[in-house]
Structure formats: structure tokens, C-alpha cells
Coordinates of C-alpha atoms and ligand atoms in Angstrom, one line a residue:
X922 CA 86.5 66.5 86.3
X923 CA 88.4 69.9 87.0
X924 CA 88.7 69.8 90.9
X925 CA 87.6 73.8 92.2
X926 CA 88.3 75.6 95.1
X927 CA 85.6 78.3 96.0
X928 CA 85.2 81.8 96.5
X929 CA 82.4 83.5 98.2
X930 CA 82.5 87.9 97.8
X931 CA 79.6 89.9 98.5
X932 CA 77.3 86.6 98.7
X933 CA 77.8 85.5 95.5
X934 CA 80.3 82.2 95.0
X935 CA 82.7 81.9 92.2
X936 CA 84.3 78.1 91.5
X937 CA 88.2 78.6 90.7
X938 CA 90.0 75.8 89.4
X939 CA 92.7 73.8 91.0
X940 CA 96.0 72.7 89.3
X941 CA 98.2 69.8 90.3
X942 CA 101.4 68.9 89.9
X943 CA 103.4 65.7 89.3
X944 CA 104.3 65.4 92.7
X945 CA 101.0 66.5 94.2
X946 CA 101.2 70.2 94.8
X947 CA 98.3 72.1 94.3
X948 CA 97.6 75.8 93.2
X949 CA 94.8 78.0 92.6
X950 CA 94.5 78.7 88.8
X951 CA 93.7 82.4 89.4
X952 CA 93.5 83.6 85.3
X953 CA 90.2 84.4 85.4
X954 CA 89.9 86.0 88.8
X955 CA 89.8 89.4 87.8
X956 CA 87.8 89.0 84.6
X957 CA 85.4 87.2 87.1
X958 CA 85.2 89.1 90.3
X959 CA 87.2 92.3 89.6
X960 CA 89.4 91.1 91.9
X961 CA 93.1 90.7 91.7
X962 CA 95.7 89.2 94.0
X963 CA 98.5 90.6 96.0
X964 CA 101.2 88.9 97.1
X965 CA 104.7 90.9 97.8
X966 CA 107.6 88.7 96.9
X967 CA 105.8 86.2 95.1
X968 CA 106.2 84.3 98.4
X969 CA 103.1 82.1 97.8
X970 CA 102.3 82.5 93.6
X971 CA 103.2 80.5 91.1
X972 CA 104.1 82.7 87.7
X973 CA 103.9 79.4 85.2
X974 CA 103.8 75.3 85.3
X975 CA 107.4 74.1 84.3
X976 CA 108.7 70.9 83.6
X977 CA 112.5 71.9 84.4
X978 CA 113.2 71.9 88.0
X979 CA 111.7 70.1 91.3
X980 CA 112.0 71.7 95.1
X981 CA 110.5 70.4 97.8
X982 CA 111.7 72.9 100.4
X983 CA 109.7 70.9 103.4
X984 CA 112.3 67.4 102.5
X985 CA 114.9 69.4 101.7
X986 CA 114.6 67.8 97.8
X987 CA 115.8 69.3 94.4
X988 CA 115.3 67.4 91.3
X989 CA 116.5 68.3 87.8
X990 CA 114.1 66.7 84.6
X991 CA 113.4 64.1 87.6
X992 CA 117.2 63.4 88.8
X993 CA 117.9 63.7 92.4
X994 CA 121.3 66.0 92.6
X995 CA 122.6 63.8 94.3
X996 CA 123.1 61.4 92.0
X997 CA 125.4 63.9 89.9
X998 CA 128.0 63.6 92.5
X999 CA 129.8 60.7 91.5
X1000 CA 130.7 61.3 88.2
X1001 CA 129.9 65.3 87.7
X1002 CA 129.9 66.9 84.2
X1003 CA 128.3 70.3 84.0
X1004 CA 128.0 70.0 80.1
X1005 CA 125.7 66.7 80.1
X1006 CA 123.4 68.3 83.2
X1007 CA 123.2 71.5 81.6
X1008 CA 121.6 69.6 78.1
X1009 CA 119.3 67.7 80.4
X1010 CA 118.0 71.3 81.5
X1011 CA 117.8 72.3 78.1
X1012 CA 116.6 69.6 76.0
X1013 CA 114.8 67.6 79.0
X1014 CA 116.5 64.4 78.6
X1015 CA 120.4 63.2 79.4
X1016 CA 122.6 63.8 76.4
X1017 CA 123.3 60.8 73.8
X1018 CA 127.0 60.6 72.9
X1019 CA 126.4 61.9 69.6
X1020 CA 124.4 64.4 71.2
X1021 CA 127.4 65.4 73.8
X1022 CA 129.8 64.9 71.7
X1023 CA 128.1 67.5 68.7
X1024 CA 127.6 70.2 71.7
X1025 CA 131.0 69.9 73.2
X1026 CA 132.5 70.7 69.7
X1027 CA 130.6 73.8 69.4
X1028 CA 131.3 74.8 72.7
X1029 CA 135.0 74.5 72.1
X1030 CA 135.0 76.2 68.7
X1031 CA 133.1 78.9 69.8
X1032 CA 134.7 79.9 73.1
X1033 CA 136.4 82.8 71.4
X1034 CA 134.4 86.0 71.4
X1035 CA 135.0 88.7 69.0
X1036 CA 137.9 90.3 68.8
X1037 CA 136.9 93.4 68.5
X1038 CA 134.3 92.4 71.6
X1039 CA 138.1 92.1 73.6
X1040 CA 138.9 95.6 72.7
X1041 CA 135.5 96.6 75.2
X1042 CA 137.0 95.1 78.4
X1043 CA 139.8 97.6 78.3
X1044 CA 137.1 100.6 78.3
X1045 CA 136.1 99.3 81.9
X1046 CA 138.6 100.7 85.1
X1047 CA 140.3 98.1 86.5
X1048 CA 138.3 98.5 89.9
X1049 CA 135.2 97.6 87.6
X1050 CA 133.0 94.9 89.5
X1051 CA 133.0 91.8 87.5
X1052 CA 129.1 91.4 87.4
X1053 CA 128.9 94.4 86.1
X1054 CA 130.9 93.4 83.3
X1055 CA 129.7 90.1 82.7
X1056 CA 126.0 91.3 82.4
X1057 CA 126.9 94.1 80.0
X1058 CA 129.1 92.1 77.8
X1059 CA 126.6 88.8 77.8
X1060 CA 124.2 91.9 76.3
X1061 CA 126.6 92.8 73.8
X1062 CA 126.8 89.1 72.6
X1063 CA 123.1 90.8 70.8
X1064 CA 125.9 93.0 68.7
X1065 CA 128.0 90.5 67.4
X1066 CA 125.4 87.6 66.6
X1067 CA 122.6 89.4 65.0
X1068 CA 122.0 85.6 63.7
X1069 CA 120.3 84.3 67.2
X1070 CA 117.5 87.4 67.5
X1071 CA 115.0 85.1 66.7
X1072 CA 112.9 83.9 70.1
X1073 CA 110.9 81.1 69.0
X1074 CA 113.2 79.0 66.3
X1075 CA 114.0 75.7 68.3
X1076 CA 116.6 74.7 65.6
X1077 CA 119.0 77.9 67.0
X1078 CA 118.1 77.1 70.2
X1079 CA 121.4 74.3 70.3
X1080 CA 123.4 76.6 68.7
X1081 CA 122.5 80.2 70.9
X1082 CA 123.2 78.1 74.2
X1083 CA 126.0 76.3 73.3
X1084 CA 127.7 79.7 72.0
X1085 CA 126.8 81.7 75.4
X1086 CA 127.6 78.5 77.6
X1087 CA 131.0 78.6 75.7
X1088 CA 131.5 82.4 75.9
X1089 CA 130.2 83.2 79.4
X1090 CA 133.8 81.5 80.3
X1091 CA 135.6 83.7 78.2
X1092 CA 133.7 86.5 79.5
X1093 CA 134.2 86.1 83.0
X1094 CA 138.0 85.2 83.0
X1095 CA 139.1 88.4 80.6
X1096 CA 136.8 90.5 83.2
X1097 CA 139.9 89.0 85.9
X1098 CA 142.6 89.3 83.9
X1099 CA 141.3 92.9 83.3
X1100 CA 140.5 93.4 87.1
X1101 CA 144.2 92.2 87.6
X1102 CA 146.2 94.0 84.6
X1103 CA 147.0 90.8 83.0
X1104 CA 147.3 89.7 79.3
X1105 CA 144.2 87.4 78.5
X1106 CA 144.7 84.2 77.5
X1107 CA 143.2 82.3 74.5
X1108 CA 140.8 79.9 75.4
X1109 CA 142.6 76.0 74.3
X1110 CA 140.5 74.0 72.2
X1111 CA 142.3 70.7 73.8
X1112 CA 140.5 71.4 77.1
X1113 CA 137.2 70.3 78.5
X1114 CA 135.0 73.2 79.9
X1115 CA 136.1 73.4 83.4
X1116 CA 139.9 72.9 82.6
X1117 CA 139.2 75.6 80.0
X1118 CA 138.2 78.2 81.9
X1119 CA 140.2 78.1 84.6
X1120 CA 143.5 78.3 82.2
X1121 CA 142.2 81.5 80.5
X1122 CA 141.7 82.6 84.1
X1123 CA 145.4 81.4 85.8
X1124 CA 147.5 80.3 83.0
X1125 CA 150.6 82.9 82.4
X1126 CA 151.9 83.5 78.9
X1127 CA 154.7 81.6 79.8
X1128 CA 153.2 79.4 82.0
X1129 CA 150.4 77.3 81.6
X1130 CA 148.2 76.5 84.7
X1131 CA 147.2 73.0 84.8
X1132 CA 143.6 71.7 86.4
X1133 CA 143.9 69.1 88.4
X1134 CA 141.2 65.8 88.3
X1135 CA 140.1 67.0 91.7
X1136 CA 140.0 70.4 91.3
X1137 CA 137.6 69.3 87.8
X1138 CA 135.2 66.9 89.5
X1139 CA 135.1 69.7 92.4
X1140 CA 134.0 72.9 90.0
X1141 CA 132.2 70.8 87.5
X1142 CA 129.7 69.4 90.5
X1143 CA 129.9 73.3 92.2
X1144 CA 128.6 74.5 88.5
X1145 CA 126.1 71.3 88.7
X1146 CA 124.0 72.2 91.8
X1147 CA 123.8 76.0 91.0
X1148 CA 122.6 75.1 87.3
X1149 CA 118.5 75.9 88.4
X1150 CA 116.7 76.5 91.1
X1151 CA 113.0 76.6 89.5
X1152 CA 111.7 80.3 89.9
X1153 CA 114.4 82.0 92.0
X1154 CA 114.6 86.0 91.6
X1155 CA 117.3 85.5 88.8
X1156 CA 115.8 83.3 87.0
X1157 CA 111.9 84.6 86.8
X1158 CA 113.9 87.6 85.8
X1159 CA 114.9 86.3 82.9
X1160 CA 111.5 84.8 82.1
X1161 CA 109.8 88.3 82.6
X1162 CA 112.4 89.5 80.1
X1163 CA 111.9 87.0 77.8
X1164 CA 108.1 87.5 77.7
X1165 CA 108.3 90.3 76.1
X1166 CA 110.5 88.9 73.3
X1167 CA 113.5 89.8 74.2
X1168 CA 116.6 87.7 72.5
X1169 CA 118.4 85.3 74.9
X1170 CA 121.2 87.3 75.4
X1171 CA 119.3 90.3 76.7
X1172 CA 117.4 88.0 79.2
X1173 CA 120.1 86.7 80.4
X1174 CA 122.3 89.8 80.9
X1175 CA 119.3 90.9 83.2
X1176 CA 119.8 87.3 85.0
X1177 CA 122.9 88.1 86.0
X1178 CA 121.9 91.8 87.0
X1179 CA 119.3 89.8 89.7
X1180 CA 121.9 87.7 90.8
X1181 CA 124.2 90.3 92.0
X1182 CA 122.0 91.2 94.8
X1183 CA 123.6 90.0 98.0
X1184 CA 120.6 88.5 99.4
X1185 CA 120.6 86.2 96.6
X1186 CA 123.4 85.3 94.6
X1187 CA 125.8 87.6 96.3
X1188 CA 125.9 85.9 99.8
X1189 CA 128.8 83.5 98.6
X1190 CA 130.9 87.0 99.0
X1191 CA 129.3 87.8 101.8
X1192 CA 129.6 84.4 103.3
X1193 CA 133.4 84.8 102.8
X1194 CA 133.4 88.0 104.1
X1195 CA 131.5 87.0 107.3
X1196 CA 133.7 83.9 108.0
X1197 CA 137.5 86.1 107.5
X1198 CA 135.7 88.7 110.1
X1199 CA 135.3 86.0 112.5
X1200 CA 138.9 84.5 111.7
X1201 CA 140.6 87.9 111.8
X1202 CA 139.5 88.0 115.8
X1203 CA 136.9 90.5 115.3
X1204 CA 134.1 88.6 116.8
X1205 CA 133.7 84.9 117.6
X1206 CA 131.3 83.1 116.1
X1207 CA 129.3 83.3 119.1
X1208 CA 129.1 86.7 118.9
X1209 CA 128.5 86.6 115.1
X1210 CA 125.3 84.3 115.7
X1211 CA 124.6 86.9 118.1
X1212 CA 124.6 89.7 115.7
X1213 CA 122.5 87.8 113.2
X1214 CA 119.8 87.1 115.8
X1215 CA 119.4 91.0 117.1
X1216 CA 117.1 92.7 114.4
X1217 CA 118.6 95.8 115.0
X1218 CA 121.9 94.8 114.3
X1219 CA 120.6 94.8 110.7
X1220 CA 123.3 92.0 109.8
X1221 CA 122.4 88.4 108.9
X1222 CA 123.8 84.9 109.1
X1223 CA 124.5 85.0 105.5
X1224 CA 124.6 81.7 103.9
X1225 CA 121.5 81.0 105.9
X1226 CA 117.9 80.6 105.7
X1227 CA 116.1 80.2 101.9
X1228 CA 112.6 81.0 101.1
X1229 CA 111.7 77.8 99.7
X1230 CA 114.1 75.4 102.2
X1231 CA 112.5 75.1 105.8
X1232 CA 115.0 72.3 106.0
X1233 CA 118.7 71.8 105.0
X1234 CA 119.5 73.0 101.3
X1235 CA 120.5 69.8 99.7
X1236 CA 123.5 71.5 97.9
X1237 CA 125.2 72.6 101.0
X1238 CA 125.0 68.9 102.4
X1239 CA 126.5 68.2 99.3
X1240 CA 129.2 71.3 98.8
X1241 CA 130.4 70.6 102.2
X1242 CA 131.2 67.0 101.7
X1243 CA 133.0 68.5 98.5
X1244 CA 135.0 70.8 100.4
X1245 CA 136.3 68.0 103.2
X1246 CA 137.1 66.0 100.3
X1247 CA 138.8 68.6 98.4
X1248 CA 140.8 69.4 101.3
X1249 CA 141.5 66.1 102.2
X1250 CA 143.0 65.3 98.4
X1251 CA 144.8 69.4 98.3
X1252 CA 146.0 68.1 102.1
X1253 CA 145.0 71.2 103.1
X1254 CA 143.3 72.6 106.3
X1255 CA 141.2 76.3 106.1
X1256 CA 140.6 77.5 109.1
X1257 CA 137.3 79.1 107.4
X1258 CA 135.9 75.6 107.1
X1259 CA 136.5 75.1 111.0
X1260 CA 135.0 78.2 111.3
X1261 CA 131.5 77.5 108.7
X1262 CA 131.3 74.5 110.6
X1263 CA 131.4 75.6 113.8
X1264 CA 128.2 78.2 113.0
X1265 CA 126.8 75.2 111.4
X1266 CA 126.9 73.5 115.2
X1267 CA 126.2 76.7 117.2
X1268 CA 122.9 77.3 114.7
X1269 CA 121.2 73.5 115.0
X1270 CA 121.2 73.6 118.4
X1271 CA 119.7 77.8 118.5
X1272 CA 116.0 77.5 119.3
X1273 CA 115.9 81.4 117.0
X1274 CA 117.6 79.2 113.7
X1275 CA 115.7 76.2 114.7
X1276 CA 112.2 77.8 115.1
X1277 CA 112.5 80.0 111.6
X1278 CA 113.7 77.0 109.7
X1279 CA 117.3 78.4 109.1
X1280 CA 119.8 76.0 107.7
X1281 CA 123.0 76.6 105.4
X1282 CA 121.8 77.1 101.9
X1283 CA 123.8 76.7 98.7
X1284 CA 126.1 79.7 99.4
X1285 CA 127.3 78.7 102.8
X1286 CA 130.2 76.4 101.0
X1287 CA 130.1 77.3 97.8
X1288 CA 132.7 80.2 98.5
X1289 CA 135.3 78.3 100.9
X1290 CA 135.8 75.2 97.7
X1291 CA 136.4 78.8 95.4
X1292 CA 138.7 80.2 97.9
X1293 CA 140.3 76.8 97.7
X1294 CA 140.5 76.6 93.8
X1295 CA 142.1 79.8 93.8
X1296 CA 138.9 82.1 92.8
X1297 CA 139.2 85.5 94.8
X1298 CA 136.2 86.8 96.1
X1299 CA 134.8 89.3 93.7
X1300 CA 134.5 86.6 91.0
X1301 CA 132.3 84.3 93.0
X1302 CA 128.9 85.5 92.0
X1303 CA 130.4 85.1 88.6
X1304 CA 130.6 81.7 89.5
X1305 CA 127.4 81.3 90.2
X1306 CA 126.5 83.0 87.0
X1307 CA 128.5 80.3 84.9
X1308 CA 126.5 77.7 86.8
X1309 CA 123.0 79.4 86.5
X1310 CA 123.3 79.7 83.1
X1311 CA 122.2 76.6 81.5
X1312 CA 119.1 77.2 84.1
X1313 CA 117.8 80.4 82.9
X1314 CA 118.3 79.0 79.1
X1315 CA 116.1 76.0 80.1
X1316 CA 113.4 78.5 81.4
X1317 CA 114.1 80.9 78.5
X1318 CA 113.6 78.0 75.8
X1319 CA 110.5 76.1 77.8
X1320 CA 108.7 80.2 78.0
X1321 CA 109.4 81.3 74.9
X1322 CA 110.4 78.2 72.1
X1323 CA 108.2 75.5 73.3
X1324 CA 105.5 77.8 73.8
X1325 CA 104.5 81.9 72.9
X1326 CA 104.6 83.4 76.3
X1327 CA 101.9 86.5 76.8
X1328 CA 104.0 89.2 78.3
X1329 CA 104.8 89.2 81.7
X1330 CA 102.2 92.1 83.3
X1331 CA 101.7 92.1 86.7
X1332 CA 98.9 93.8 88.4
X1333 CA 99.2 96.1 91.6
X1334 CA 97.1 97.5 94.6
X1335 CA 97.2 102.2 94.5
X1336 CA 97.5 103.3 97.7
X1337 CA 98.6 106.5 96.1
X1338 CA 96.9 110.3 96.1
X1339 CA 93.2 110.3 94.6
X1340 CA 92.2 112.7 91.6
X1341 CA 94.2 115.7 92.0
X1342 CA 94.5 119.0 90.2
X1343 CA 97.8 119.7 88.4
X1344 CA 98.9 123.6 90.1
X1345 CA 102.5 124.2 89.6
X1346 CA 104.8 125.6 92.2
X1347 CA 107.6 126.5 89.5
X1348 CA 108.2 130.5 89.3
X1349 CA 106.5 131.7 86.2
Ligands
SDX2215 C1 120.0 82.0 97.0 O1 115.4 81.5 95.6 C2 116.4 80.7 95.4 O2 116.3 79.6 95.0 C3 117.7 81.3 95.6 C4 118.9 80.4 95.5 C5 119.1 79.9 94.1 O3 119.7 78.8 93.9 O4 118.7 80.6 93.2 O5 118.8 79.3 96.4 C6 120.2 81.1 95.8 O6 119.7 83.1 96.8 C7 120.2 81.4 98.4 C8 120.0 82.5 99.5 C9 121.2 83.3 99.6 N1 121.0 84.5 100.6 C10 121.5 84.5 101.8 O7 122.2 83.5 102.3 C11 121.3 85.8 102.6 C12 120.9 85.4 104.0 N2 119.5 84.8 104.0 C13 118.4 85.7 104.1 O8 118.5 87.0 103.8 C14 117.1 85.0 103.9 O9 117.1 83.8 104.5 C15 116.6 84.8 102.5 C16 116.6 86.1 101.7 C17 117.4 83.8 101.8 C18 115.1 84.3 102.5 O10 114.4 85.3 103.1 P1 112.8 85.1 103.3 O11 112.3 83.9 102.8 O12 112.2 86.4 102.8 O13 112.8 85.0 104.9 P2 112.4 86.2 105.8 O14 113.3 87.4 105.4 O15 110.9 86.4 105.7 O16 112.9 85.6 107.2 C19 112.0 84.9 108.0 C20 112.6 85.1 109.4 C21 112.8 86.6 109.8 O17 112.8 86.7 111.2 P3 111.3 87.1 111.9 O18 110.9 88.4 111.3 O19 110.4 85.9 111.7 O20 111.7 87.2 113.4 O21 113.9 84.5 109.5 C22 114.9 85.6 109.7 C23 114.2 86.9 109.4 O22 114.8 87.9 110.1 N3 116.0 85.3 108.9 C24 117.3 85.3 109.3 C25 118.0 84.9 108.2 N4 117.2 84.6 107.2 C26 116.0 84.8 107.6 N5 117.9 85.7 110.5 C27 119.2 85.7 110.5 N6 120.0 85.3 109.5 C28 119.5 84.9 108.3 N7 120.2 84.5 107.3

């Protein structure tokens, strides 16, 4: 028996049905509101709707919990390996050997793009921001692979993510070798994916950059805990894209287009930038907290606060034991870490952070282990990107290939003008 919540307008009572989730939460099922009571819902932000069930992801923002198919990320800490996590979002289930082993060789034969796709990088300036390049060259992936239009084929589906897991890489490091003048460099089919990338991002013609077992385990767990976030802005972007058909590539090219925005996965550069203006002597972090707490200042304590989290994001606990320990093996001190964790201590004990739930969310961290690795700033939402990826695959894949998505449409309240006559003021 369907449990019902129900509704009472203008006297009469209408029985809406409830839905529940694995671990217990409980929505509304509102599709038949409107075709009902001629009433819609309005919600700005989406803050408290839910645009689809999904099997993918699990948040529970009050414990502070994030679950992918099930697995605590926490448990990917040990041994971290972006590849077998990001098939566990896709397919739903950890990777057999064979499995891994048949999706690693695809993504090492196809981390080439086109060469005449190279050729486009050198149209951008130099200055171009590497978002925007990333997003328009992930759409032009729909130019040279004419073969992966197809939305709802689950047999391309291994092939189409492996392909733009592979090439996303390749992407993002000739968009810094562009940024920086340089010669790109071939991606090496001897490398795993981390190792990979960040040779066709450092490596010199003449000398090859080497990735270290640290530096691996550190970027393969940072890719790790960005790879989903259930129904963040980015990633129901790509699902409203996809609903309407689109190929993968386009929906994901608008992915990353949502993710540039600094309040969501552009606060890593503004987390960076926050922490330097403290360490250059402009403002203590005192005053900084200050800043962030007067509304008219109009700044933010960026890397703080979430929508979902009203308790500490479990992927900075995680990226900031990352960082001690990757500064501990690099024996290295960063006075930006003092810094982060010196707001970290001012915050918890701030009744304004305490009382609003604000705690250091995945982006607090995430930029001081890239400053670390060597990334420079511009290419950190890139980063995020690469990680996110697999994500909005998974939600791409369980919207459109397991199922055939109606086409995202919200609704909206007018507040506009009423009936009005059309008089021009042009001159005659
Ligand atoms: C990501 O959705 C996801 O899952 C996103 C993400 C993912 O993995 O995809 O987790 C990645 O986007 C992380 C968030 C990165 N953004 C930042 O770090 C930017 C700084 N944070 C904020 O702008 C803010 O916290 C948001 C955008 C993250 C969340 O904003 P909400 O939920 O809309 O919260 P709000 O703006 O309604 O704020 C509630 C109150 C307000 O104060 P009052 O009006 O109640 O007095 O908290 C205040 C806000 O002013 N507040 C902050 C603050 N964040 C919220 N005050 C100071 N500093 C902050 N960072």
C-alpha cells in the first residue's frame, strides 16, 4: 500500500504519493500535481526537489556521509584508483580484472585525439581560460566520432566513456601546454592514467617528467572523491541536456560550462586565491573571517559551506589528511596549509559558521595538494572536471541508456506584464 501525503485546496483534498528511498528518505511524488489541482510547484534552486530516483550516488548532508554504488569514500583511500571507481559509477558494480583490464586498454589506445583536432588548440590566444577550452573541445569530440551519436545503445556506452575518460586528459594538458607556448606531448601508452596525464602536462621534449607513487595515490584519490556528487548544478546540467537527446559529448561539454562557476566548481581557484591574499600580508585570517561574515562585504569564506552538507564534507576530512601526508612524504611545509588550517580553527569555534552549518567543503584542500603537484591555478577547475567526469557519464547512461528520459521541462510562476497591446515607439 502506496503511503500518501495530503493536500487540502479550496476544500477539496487530493492524496499525493510518497516515495522512499533505500536509506529512508522520503519525497513527495508530485507528477500528477498539476494534472490534478492546476497547481505546480516553485522552488528556486531546487533547494528542496528531487529531479529523478538514482541509484548512483548517496549524500547524507546531516552525517556528513557520501556513498558511491553503496561504498563509503572512505574506503577508496587506501588503495585509490580512479579507473576501477569511475566503472563502479558507470556500470554499478566494482570492475572484474578482465573487466579493468579490457577498459584500461581502450583508455590507453585512445588517449590520442585527432590530429587534426590538435590543429584547433592553436586557434585559441594563449590567455584563453582553460574551461573554456576544455568544454568546447569535449563538444567537438561530436565532430570526430560521428560513431557515438547514438543515446540509448548500452553496447557504446563502454566504448564512448572510456574514449572521453581517455581524451579529457589529452584535452586538458594541450589546453596548458598552449596556455604556456609549449610543444605538446604525446600521451605514453606505458603509463597508467594519472602518470599519463601529468607527463603530457610536465614532461619536456627532452625531458621526461616522472610521477612519483605518492604523487599517484595523491591525484588518483583527489580524482576519486570529486568523481559524483548526486545532483550537484553540473551534473543535473548534464542530465537536463541529455534529456533532450543530446550525444554524451554535448552533455558533457555543458557539464563543464556549470562547473566553471565559482560558487561551484571554481572555488578551488578561489580558495587559492583567498589563502595567497592572506599569506601576502594583506589581511589575517582574522580579518578574512571577518570579511566573510559582513554581508556587505559581498566576499565569502570560499571553500565553505555546501547546500547539501550541514556538517563537515567528508572529502575535505579526507583531502586534508592527503595533503599532511603528501607533505610529509614531499618533506615539504606550505605555509597555505598553516594558513587553511588556521581558518579551519578560527571557523569551529565562530558561533556565525557554527550556527549556519559552515564547514570546509571539497574545495577547501583540494587546491593546496594541486599547488603541491605542480598544477597552477587556472587548471584546477579542470581538475575537477577530469574527476567529475565519470560522474556525469554515470548519470548520463542511468537517464538516458537504462531508461528513455521525457525531456527535462520545467514549469515557472509569471509575474510579468498582463495582456498588452503591441504600439511601437520606432520612427516610422
Ligand atoms: C561544490 O552541490 C554540490 O554537490 C557541489 C559540490 C560537488 O561536489 O559538486 O560539492 C562542489 O560546489 C562545493 C561548494 C563550492 N563553493 C564554495 O565553496 C563557495 C562558498 N560557499 C558558498 O557560496 C555556499 O556555501 C554554497 C554556494 C556552497 C551553498 O550555498 P547555499 O546552500 O545556497 O547557502 P546560502 O547561500 O543559502 O547560505 C546560507 C547562509 C547565508 O547567510 P544568512 O543569509 O543565513 O545570514 O550561510 C551564509 C550565507 O550568507 N554562507 C556563507 C558561506 N556560505 C553560506 N557565509 C560566508 N561564507 C560562506 N562560504
Amino acid at each position: 500500500m502506496t503511503e500518501t501525503v495530503t493536500l487540502k485546496v479550496d476544500g477539496k483534498e487530493y492524496q499525493l504519493p510518497l516515495v522512499t528511498g533505500t536509506e529512508g528518505e522520503r519525497a513527495i511524488d508530485i507528477t500528477r500535481l498539476r494534472a490534478e489541482t492546476g497547481l505546480i510547484s516553485l522552488d528556486p534552486g531546487y533547494g528542496n526537489t528531487g529531479s529523478c530516483e538514482s541509484a548512483i550516488t548517496y549524500i547524507d548532508g546531516e552525517q556528513g556521509i557520501l556513498r558511491y554504488r553503496g561504498i563509503p569514500i572512505e574506503q577508496f583511500e587506501k588503495n585509490p584508483n580512479f579507473i576501477e571507481v569511475a566503472w563502479l559509477l558507470i556500470f554499478g558494480k566494482l570492475p572484474t580484472q578482465q573487466e579493468y583490464d579490457r577498459f584500461s586498454e581502450v583508455l590507453t589506445n585512445t588517449a590520442n585525439v585527432d590530429e587534426a583536432m590538435k590543429h584547433n588548440f592553436q586557434g585559441f590566444p594563449r590567455s584563453a581560460p582553460p574551461m573554456a577550452i576544455l568544454s568546447a573541445m569535449i563538444n567537438a569530440l561530436s565532430c570526430y566520432h560521428p560513431e557515438f551519436q547514438d543515446v540509448d545503445d548500452p553496447d557504446q556506452l563502454e566504448a564512448v566513456a572510456a574514449r572521453l575518460i581517455s581524451k579529457i586528459r589529452t584535452i586538458a594538458a594541450y589546453a596548458y601546454r598552449r596556455s604556456r607556448g609549449k610543444p605538446v606531448i604525446y600521451p605514453d601508452p606505458k603509463l597508467r592514467y594519472v602518470p599519463n596525464f601529468l607527463h603530457m602536462m610536465f614532461s619536456q621534449p627532452y625531458d621526461k617528467y616522472i610521477c612519483d607513487d605518492v604523487t599517484q595515490d595523491a591525484f588518483n584519490l583527489l580524482l576519486i572523491l570529486h568523481a559524483d556528487h548526486e545532483q550537484n548544478c553540473s551534473t543535473s546540467t548534464v542530465r537536463m541536456v541529455g534529456s533532450s537527446q543530446a550525444n554524451l559529448f554535448a552533455s558533457c561539454a555543458s557539464g563543464v560550462s556549470a562547473l566553471w562557476g565559482p560558487l561551484h566548481g571554481g572555488a578551488n581557484v578561489q580558495v587559492l586565491k583567498m589563502l595567497q591574499t592572506i599569506h601576502d600580508g594583506d589581511m589575517t585570517p582574522e580579518e578574512y573571517v571577518r570579511r566573510a561574515k559582513d554581508k556587505d562585504s559581498g566576499e565569502r569564506l570560499m571553500g565553505f559551506g555546501h547546500r547539501v552538507y550541514k556538517n563537515f564534507d567528508p572529502r575535505a576530512t579526507v583531502l586534508q589528511r592527503t595533503a599532511e601526508r603528501l607533505f610529509k612524504k614531499m618533506n615539504k611545509q606550505d605555509p597555505l596549509l598553516d594558513i587553511a588550517r588556521k581558518l579551519e580553527e578560527i571557523t569551529l569555534s565562530d558561533s556565525y559558521f557554527v550556527e549556519r552549518n559552515l564547514y570546509p567543503n571539497v574545495d577547501f584542500y583540494s587546491g593546496i595538494i594541486l599547488r603541491a603537484i605542480g598544477i597552477p591555478v587556472n587548471m584546477f577547475t579542470v581538475i575537477f572536471a577530469i574527476g567529475r567526469l565519470p560522474g556525469w557519464i554515470a548519470h548520463w547512461a542511468e537517464q538516458n541508456v537504462s531508461a528513455s528520459p521525457r525531456i527535462a521541462r520545467p514549469r515557472q510562476v509569471y509575474t510579468g506584464n498582463p495582456e498588452t497591446r503591441y504600439v511601437s515607439l520606432l520612427d516610422e
